[in-house]
Short mmCIF file of C-alpha atoms in Angstrom, two decimals:
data_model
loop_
_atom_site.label_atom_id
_atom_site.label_comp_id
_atom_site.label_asym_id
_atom_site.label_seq_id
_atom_site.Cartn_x
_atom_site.Cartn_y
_atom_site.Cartn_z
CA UNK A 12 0.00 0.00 0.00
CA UNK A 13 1.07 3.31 -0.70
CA UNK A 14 1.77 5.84 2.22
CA UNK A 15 2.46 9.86 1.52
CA UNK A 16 3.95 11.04 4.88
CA UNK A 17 3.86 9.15 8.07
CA UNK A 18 1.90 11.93 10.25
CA UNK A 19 -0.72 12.37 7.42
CA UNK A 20 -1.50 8.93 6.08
CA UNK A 21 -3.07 7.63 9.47
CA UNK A 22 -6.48 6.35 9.02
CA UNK A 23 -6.63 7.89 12.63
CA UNK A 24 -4.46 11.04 12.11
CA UNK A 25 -7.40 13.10 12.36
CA UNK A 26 -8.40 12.08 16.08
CA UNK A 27 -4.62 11.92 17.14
CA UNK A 28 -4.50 15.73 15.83
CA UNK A 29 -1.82 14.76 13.26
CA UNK A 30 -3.70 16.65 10.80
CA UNK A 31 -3.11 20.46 9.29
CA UNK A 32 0.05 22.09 8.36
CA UNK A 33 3.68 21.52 8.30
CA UNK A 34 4.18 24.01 11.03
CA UNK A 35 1.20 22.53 13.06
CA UNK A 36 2.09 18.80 12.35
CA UNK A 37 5.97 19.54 13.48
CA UNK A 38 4.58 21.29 16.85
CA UNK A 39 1.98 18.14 17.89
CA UNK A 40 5.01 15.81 17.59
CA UNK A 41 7.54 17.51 19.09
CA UNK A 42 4.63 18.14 21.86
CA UNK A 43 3.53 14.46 21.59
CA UNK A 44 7.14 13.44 22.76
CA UNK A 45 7.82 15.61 24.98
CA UNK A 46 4.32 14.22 26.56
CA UNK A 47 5.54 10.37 25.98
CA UNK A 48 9.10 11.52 27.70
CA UNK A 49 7.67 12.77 30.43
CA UNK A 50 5.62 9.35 30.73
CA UNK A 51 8.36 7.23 30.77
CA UNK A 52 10.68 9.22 33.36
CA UNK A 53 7.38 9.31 35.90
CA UNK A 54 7.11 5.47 35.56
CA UNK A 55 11.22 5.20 35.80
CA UNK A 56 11.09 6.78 39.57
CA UNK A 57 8.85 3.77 41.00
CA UNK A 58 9.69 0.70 38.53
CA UNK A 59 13.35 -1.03 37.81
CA UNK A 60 14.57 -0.64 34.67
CA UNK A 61 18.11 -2.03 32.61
CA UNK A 62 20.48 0.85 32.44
CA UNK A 63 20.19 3.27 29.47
CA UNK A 64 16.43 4.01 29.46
CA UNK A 65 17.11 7.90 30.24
CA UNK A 66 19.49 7.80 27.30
CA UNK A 67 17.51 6.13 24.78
CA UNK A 68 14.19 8.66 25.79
CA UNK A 69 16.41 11.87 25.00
CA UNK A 70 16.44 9.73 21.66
CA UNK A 71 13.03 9.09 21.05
CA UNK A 72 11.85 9.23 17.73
CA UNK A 73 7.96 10.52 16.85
CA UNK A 74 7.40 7.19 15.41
CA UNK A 75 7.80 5.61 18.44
CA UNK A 76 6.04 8.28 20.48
CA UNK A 77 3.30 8.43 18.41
CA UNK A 78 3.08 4.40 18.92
CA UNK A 79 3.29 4.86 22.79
CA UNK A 80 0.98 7.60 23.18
CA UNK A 81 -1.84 6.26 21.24
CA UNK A 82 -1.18 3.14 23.67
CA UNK A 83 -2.02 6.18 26.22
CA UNK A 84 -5.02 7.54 24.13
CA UNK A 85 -7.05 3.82 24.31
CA UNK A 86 -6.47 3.92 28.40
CA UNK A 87 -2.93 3.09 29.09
CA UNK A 88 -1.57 4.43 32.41
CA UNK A 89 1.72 5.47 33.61
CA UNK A 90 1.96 2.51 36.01
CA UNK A 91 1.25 0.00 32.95
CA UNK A 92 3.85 1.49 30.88
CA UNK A 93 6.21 -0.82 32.88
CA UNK A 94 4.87 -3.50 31.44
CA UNK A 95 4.70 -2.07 27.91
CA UNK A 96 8.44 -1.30 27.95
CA UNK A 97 9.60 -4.48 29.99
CA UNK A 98 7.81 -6.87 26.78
CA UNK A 99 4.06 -6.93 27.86
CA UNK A 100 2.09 -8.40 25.58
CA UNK A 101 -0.90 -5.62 24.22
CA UNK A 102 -4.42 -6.28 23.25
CA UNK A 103 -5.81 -3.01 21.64
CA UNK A 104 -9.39 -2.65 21.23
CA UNK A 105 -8.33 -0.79 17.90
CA UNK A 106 -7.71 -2.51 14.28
CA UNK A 107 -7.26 1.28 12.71
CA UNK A 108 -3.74 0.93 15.03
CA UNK A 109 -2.63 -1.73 12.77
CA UNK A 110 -2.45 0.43 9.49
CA UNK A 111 -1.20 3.56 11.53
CA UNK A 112 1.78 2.03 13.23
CA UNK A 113 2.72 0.98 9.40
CA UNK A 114 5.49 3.79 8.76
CA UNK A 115 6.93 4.11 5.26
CA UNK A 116 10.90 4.50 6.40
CA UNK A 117 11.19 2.51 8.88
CA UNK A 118 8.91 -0.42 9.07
CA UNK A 119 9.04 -3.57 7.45
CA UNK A 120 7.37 -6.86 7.29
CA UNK A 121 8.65 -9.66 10.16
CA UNK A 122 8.26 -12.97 10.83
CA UNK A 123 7.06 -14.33 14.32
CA UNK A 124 4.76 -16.90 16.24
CA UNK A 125 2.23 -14.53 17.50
CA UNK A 126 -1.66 -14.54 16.79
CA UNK A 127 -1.01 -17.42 14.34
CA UNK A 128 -4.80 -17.84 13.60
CA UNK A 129 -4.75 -14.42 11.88
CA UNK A 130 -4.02 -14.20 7.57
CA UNK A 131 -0.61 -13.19 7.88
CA UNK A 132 -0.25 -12.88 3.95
CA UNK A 133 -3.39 -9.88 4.67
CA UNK A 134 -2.44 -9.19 8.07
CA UNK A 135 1.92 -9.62 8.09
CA UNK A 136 3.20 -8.76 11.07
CA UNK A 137 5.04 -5.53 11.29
CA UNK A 138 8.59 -4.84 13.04
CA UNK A 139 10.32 -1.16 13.54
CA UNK A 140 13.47 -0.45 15.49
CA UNK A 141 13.72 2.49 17.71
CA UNK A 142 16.16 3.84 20.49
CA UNK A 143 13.09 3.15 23.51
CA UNK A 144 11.49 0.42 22.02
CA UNK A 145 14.34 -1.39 20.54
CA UNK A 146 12.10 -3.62 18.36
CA UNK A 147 8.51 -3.22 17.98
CA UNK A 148 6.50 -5.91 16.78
CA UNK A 149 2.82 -5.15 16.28
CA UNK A 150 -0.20 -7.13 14.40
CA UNK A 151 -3.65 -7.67 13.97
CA UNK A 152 -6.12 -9.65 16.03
CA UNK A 153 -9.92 -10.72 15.23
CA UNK A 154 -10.89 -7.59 16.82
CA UNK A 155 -8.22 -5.40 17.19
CA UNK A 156 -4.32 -4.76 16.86
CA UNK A 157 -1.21 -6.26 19.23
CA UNK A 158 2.00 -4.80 19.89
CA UNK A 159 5.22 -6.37 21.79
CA UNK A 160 8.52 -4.64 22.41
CA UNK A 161 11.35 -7.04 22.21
CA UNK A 162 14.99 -6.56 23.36
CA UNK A 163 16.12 -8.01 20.39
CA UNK A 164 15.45 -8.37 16.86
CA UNK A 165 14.90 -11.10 14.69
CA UNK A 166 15.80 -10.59 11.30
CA UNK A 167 15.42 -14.57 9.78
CA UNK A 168 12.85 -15.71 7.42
CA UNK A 169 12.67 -17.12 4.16
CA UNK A 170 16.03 -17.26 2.42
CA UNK A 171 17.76 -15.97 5.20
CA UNK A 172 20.85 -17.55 7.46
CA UNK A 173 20.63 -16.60 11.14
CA UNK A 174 22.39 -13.55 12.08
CA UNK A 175 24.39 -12.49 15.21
CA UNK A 176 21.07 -10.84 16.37
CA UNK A 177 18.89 -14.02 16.08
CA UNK A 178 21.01 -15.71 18.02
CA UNK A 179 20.70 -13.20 20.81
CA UNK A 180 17.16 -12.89 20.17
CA UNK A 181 16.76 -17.28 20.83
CA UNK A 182 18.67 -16.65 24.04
CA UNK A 183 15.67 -14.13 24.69
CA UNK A 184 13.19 -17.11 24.07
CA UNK A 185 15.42 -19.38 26.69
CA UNK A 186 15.12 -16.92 29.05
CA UNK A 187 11.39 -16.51 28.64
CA UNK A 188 10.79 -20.52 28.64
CA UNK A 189 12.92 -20.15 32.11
CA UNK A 190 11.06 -17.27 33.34
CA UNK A 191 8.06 -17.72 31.74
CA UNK A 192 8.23 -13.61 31.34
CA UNK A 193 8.43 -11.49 28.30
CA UNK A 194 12.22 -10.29 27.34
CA UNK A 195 11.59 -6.49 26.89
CA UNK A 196 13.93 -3.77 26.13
CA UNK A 197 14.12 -2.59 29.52
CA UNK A 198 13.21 -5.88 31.97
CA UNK A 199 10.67 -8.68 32.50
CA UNK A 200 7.62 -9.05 32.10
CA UNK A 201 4.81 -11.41 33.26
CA UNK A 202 2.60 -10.49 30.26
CA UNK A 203 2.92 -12.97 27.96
CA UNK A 204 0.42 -13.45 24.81
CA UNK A 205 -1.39 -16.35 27.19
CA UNK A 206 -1.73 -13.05 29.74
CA UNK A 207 -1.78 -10.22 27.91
CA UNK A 208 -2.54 -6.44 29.07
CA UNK A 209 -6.05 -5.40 27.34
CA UNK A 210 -6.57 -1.39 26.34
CA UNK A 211 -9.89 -0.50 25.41
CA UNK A 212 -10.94 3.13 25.13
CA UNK A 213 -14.66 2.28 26.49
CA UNK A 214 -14.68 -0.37 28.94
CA UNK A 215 -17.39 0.73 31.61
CA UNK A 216 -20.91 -0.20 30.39
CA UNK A 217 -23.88 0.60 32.44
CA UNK A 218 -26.00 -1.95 33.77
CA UNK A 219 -28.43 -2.42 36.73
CA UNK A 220 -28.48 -3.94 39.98
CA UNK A 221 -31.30 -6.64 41.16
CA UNK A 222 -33.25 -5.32 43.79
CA UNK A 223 -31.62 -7.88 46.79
CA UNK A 224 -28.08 -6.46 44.97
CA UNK A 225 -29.12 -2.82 44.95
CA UNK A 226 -30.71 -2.83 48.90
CA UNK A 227 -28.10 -5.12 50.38
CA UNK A 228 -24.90 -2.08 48.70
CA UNK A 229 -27.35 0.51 49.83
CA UNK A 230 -27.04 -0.79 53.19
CA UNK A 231 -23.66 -0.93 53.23
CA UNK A 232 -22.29 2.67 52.11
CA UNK A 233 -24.87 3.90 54.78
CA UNK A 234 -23.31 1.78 57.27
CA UNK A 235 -19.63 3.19 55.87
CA UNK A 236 -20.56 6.45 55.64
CA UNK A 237 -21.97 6.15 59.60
CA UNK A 238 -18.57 4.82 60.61
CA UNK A 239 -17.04 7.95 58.81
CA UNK A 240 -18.84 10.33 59.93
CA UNK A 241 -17.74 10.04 63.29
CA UNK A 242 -14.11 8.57 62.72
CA UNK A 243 -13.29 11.78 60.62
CA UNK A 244 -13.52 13.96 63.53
CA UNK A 245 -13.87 14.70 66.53
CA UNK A 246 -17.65 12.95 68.06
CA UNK A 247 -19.12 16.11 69.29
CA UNK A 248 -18.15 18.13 66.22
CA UNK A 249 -19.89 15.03 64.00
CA UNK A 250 -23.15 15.35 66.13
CA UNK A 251 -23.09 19.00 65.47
CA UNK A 252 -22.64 19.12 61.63
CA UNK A 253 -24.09 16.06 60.48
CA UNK A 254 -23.40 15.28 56.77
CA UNK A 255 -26.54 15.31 54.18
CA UNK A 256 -28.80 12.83 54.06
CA UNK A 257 -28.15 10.97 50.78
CA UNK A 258 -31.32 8.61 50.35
CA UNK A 259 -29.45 6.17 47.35
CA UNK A 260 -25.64 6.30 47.83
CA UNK A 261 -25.65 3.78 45.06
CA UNK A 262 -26.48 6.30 42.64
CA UNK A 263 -23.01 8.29 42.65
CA UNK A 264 -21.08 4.78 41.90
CA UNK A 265 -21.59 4.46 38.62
CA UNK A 266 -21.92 8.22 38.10
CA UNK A 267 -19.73 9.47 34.98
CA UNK A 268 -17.16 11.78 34.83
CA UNK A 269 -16.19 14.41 32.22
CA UNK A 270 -13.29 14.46 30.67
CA UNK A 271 -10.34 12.52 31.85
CA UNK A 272 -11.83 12.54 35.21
CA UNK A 273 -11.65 9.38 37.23
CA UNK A 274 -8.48 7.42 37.41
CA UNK A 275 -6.94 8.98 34.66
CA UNK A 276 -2.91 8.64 32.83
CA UNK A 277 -1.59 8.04 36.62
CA UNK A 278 -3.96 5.48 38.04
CA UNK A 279 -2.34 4.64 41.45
CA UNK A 280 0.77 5.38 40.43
CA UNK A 281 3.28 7.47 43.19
CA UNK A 282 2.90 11.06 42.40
CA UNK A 283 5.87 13.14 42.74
CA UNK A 284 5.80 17.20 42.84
CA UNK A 285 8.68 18.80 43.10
CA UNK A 286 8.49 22.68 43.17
CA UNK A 287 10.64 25.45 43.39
CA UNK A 288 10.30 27.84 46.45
CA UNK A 289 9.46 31.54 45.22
CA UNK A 290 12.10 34.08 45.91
CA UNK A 291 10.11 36.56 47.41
CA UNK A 292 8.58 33.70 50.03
CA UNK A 293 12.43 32.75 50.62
CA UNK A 294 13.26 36.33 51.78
CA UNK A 295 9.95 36.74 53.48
CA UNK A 296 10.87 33.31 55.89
CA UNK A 297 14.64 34.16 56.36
CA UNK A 298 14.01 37.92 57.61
CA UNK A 299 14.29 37.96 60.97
CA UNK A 300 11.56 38.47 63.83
CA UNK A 301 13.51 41.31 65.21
CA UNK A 302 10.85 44.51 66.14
CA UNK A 303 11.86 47.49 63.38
CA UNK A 304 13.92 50.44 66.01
CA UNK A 305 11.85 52.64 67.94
CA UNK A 306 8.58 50.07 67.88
CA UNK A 307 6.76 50.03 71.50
CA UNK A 308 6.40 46.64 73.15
CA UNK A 309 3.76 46.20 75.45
CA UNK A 310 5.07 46.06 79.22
CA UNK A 311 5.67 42.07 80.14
CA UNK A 312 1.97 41.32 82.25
CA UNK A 313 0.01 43.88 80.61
CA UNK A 314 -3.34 43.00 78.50
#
């Protein structure tokens, strides 16, 4: 198939925001990495990582941002990302992914053992090198598209001899039949294609409760929010302001939320701020509480 530019020919390019002008198409990827950079060093303060993942993000190339952060886009959060760059095994709810992570320069067609009831003469599976992913292997599923990032690649196929990298890369596949984990570029990980991590941009779906269901959870927030109410503060100051009257708790459960509201990019990921102290507060602190000369102090004893 024939591909113009890799920012424009997305069949999703125009809900990415990889549409318009040169000028505006240079600024949303240089903003899209910056975004996926700051991702990954988040995620690098609580999780273990092989050395060189700082080097290889100052690297990072849009193709592989723009891979990452539509990962992000169908409900990916920072504590996941682990996963993603330690080898985890992706399910996207997404088949459009599968033509957009096609990029003219530096894709190519790969051989591997994944999803092996899909067509692979429609549906080949697709490998790309990059400085954070290493090698990306992605494909397409019934429903969707897959993606894996391996430490190493493997370059063998038809009419090829094995290279010094597919010998590395079948070391890789000792380790994961010893470990039963995933050989990513920057670690282990425990999702394997038999326990994959699934992405789907809608997953809640609203449904009722039986009426044993819905009186028996009724019951229950009223009985937390009773133990609350008097845990939070003081007793007397609970019996004084008493807390409204809610007659169906329930209903705020499955209450949505606009936006990215809810458990958002960071999930329960550590949150880390890190601020610097204004000048003028500094000087304000370190003055000293020395009265200005000539103030009156009130006689020690007096009112």
């Amino acid at each position: 198939m024939e591909r113009k530019h890799a920012w424009v020919s997305f069949p999703h390019a125009k809900r990415s925001g990889r549409t318009g002008s040169g000028a505006e198409r240079t600024r949303a990827a240089e903003e899209e990495r910056r975004r996926v950079r700051l991702m990954i060093e988040i995620t690098a303060r609580a999780g273990a990582y092989r050395k060189g993942l700082e080097a290889a993000v100052r690297r990072l190339g849009p193709e592989e941002a723009a891979i990452l952060a539509d990962l992000e886009r169908n409900g990916l959060q920072v504590p996941q990302l682990h996963d993603v760059l330690c080898g985890g095994h992706v399910l996207v709810d997404d088949p459009e992914l599968y033509e957009a992570w096609r990029f003219d320069k530096v894709s190519r067609r790969r051989l591997s053992s994944h999803h092996r009831d899909m067509d692979k003469d429609r549906y080949p599976d697709i490998g790309m090198q990059g400085h954070v992913v290493r090698e990306k292997l992605h494909g397409r599923t019934a429903q969707g598209t897959w993606v894996q990032l391996e430490k190493t690649p493997a370059a063998f196929g038809k009419r090829k001899l094995p290279g010094p990298n597919d010998l590395r890369h079948l070391v890789d596949y000792v380790v994961y039949l010893i470990t039963r984990s995933n050989v990513g570029p920057w670690g282990l990980s425990r999702m394997t294609e038999r326990r994959p991590m699934y992405l789907s941009p809608v997953l809640a779906v609203p449904t009722s409760l039986t009426p044993p269901v819905a009186r028996s959870l009724t019951q229950a927030l009223h009985r937390i929010e009773a133990d609350d109410d008097v845990t939070a503060v003081s007793q007397d100051l609970a019996a004084r302001f008493p807390p409204p009257d809610r007659a169906e708790p329930a209903g705020e459960l499955g209450r949505a939320l606009s936006g990215r509201g809810g458990r958002g990019l960071f999930g329960n990921s550590d949150v880390w701020v890190t601020e610097t102290p204004a000048h003028s507060a500094v000087a304000v602190l370190d003055e000293t509480s020395e009265p200005p000369a000539g103030a009156l102090l009130p006689e020690r004893g007096t009112p």
